[in-house]
Coordinates of N, CA and C and ligand atoms in Angstrom, one line a residue:
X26 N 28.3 10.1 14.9 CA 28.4 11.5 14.6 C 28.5 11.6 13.1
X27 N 27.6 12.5 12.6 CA 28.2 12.9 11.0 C 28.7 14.1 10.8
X28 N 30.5 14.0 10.9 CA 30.9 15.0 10.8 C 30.7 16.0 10.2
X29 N 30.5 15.8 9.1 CA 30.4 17.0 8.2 C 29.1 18.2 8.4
X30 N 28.1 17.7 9.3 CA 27.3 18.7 9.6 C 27.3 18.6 11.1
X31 N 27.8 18.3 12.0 CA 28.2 18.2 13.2 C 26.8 17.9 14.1
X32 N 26.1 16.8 13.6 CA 24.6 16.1 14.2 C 25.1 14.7 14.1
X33 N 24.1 14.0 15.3 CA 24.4 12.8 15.3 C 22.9 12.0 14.4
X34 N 23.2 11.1 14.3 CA 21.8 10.0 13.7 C 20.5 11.0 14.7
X35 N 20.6 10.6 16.1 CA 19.4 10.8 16.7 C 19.0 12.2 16.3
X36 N 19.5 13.2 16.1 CA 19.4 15.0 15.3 C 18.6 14.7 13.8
X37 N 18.2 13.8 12.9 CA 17.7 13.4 11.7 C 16.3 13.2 11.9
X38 N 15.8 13.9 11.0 CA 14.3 14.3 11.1 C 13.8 12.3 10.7
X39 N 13.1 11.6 11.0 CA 12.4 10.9 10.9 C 11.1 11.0 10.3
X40 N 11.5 10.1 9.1 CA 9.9 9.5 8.0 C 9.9 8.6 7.6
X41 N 8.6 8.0 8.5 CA 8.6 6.7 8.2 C 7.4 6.6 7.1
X42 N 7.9 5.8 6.1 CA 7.1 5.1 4.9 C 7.0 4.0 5.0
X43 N 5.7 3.9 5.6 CA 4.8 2.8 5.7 C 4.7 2.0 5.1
X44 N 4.9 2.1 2.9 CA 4.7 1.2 2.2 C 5.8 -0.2 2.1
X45 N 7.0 1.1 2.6 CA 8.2 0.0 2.6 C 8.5 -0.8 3.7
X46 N 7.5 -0.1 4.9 CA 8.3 -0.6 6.0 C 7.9 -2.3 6.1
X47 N 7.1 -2.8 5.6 CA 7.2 -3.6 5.6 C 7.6 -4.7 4.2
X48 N 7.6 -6.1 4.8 CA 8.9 -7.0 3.5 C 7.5 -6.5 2.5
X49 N 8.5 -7.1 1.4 CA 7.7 -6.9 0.1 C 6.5 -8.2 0.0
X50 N 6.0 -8.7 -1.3 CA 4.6 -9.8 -1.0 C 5.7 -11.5 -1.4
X51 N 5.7 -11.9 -0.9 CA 6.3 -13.3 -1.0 C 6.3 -14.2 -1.7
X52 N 5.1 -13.9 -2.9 CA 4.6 -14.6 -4.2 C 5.2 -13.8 -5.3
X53 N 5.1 -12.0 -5.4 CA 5.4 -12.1 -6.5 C 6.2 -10.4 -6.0
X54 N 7.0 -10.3 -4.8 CA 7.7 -9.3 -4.8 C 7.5 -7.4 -5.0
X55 N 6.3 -7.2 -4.8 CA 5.9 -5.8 -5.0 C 5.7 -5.2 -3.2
X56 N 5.9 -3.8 -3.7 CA 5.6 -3.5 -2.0 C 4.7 -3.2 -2.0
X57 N 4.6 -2.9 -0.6 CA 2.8 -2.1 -0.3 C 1.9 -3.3 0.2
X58 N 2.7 -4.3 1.1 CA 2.1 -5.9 0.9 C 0.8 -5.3 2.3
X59 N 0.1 -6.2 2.8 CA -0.5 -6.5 3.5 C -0.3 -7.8 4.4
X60 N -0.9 -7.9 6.1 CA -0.3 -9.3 6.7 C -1.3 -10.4 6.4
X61 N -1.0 -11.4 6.2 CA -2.1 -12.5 5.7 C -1.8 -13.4 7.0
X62 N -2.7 -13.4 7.8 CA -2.4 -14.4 9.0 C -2.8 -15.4 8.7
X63 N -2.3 -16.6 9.0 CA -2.5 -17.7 9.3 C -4.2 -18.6 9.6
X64 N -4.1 -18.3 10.6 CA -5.6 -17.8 11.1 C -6.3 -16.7 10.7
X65 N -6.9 -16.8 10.4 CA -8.2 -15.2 9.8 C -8.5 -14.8 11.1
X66 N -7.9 -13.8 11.2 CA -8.2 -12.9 12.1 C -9.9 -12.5 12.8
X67 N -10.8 -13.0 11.9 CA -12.4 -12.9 12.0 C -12.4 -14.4 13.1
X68 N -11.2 -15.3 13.1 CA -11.5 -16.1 14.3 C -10.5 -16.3 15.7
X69 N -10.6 -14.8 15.6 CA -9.5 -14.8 16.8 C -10.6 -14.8 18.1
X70 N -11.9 -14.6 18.2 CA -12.5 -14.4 19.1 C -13.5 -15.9 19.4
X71 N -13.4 -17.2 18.7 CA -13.4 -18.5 18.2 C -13.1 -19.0 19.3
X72 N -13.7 -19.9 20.2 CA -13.4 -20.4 21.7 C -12.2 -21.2 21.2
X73 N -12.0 -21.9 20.5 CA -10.7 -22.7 20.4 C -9.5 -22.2 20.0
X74 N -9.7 -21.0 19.2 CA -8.6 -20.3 19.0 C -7.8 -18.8 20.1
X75 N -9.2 -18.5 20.7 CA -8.8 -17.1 21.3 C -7.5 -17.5 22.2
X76 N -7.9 -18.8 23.2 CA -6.5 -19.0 23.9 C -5.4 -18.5 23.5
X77 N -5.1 -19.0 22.1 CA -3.7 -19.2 21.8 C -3.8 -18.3 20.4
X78 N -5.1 -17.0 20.8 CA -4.4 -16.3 19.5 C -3.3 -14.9 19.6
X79 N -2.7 -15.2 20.3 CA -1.1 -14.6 19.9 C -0.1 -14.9 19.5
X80 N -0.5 -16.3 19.6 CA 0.6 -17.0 19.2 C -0.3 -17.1 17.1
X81 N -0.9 -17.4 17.1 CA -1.6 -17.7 15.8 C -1.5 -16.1 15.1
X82 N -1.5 -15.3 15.7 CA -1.1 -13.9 15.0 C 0.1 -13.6 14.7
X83 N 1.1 -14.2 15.4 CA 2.6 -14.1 15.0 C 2.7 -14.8 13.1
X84 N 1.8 -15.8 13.3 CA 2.3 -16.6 12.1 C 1.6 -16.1 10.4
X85 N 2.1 -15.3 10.1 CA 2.0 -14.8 8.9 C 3.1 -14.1 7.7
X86 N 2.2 -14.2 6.5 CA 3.1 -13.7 5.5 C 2.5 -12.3 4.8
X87 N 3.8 -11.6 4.5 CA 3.5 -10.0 3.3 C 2.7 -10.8 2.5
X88 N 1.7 -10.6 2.3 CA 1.0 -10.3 0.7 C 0.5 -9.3 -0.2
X89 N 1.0 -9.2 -1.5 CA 0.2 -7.4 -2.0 C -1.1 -7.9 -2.0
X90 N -2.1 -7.1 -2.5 CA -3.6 -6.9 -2.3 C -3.6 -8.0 -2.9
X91 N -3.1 -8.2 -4.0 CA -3.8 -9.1 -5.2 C -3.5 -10.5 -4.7
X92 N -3.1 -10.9 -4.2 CA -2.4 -12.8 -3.5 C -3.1 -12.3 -2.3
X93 N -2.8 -11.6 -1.8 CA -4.2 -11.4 -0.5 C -5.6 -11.7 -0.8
X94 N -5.7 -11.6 -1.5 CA -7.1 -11.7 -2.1 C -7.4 -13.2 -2.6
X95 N -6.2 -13.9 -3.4 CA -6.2 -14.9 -4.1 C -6.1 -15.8 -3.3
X96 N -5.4 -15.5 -1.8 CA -5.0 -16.6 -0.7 C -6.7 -16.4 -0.3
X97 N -7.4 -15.4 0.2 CA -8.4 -15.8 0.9 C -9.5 -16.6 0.1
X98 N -9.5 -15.9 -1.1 CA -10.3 -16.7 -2.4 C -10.1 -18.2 -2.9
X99 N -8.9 -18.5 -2.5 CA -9.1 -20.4 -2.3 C -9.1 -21.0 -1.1
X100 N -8.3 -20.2 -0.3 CA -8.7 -21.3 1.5 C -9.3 -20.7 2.2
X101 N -10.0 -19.4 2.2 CA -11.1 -19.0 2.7 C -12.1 -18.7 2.3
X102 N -12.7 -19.2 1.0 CA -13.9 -18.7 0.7 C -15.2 -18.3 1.4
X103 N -15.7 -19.4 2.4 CA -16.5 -19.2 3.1 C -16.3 -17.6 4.0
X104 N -15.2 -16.9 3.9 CA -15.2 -15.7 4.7 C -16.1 -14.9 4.0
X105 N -17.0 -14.0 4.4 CA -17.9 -12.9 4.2 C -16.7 -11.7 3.3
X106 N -17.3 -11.8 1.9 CA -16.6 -10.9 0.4 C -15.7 -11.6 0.6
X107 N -15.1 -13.2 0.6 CA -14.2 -13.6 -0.2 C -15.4 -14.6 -1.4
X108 N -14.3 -15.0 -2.1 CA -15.1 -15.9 -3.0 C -15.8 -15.9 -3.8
X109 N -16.3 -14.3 -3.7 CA -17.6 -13.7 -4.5 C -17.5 -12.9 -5.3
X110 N -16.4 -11.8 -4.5 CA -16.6 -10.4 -5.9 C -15.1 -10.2 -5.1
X111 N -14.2 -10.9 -4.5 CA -12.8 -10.9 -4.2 C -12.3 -9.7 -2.8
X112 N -13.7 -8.8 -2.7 CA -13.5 -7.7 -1.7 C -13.3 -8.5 -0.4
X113 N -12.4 -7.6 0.9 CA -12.3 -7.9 1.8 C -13.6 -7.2 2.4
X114 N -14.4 -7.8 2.9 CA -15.6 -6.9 3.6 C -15.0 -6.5 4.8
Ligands
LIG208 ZN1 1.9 -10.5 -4.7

């Protein structure tokens, strides 16, 4: 209860901001990160991976755009707009 206006928590308008709601980027601490899975998500439909891709989806880290970009840009280059001009196609 919060006395002083006589409402409980659940009476509080709810806004959720999305930028924060998640951790910040893990490399260099800004918000607004994005999830960098483990697996690239372009091979979750991959016979060897589909089995077990929920489990391979759990495993990821916050990255802002920019280390998102720089992760896919050295261990995924071969992905379609990495490697090239840095866009996520
Ligand atoms: Zn970063």
């Amino acid at each position: 209860m919060l006395k002083p206006w006589g409402k409980t928590v659940d009476d509080l308008p709810v806004v959720m901001d999305y930028r924060l709601a998640v951790a910040p980027c893990v490399i260099c601490g800004r918000p607004g990160t994005e999830v960098n899975h483990w697996m690239p998500q372009m091979l979750a439909d991959d016979p060897e991976v589909k089995p077990e891709w929920d489990k391979w989806a759990q495993l990821n880290a916050p990255l802002c755009v920019t280390h998102h970009r720089l992760w896919h840009k050295k261990v995924t280059p071969w992905m379609h707009g990495f490697g090239r001009n840095g866009n996520h196609d």
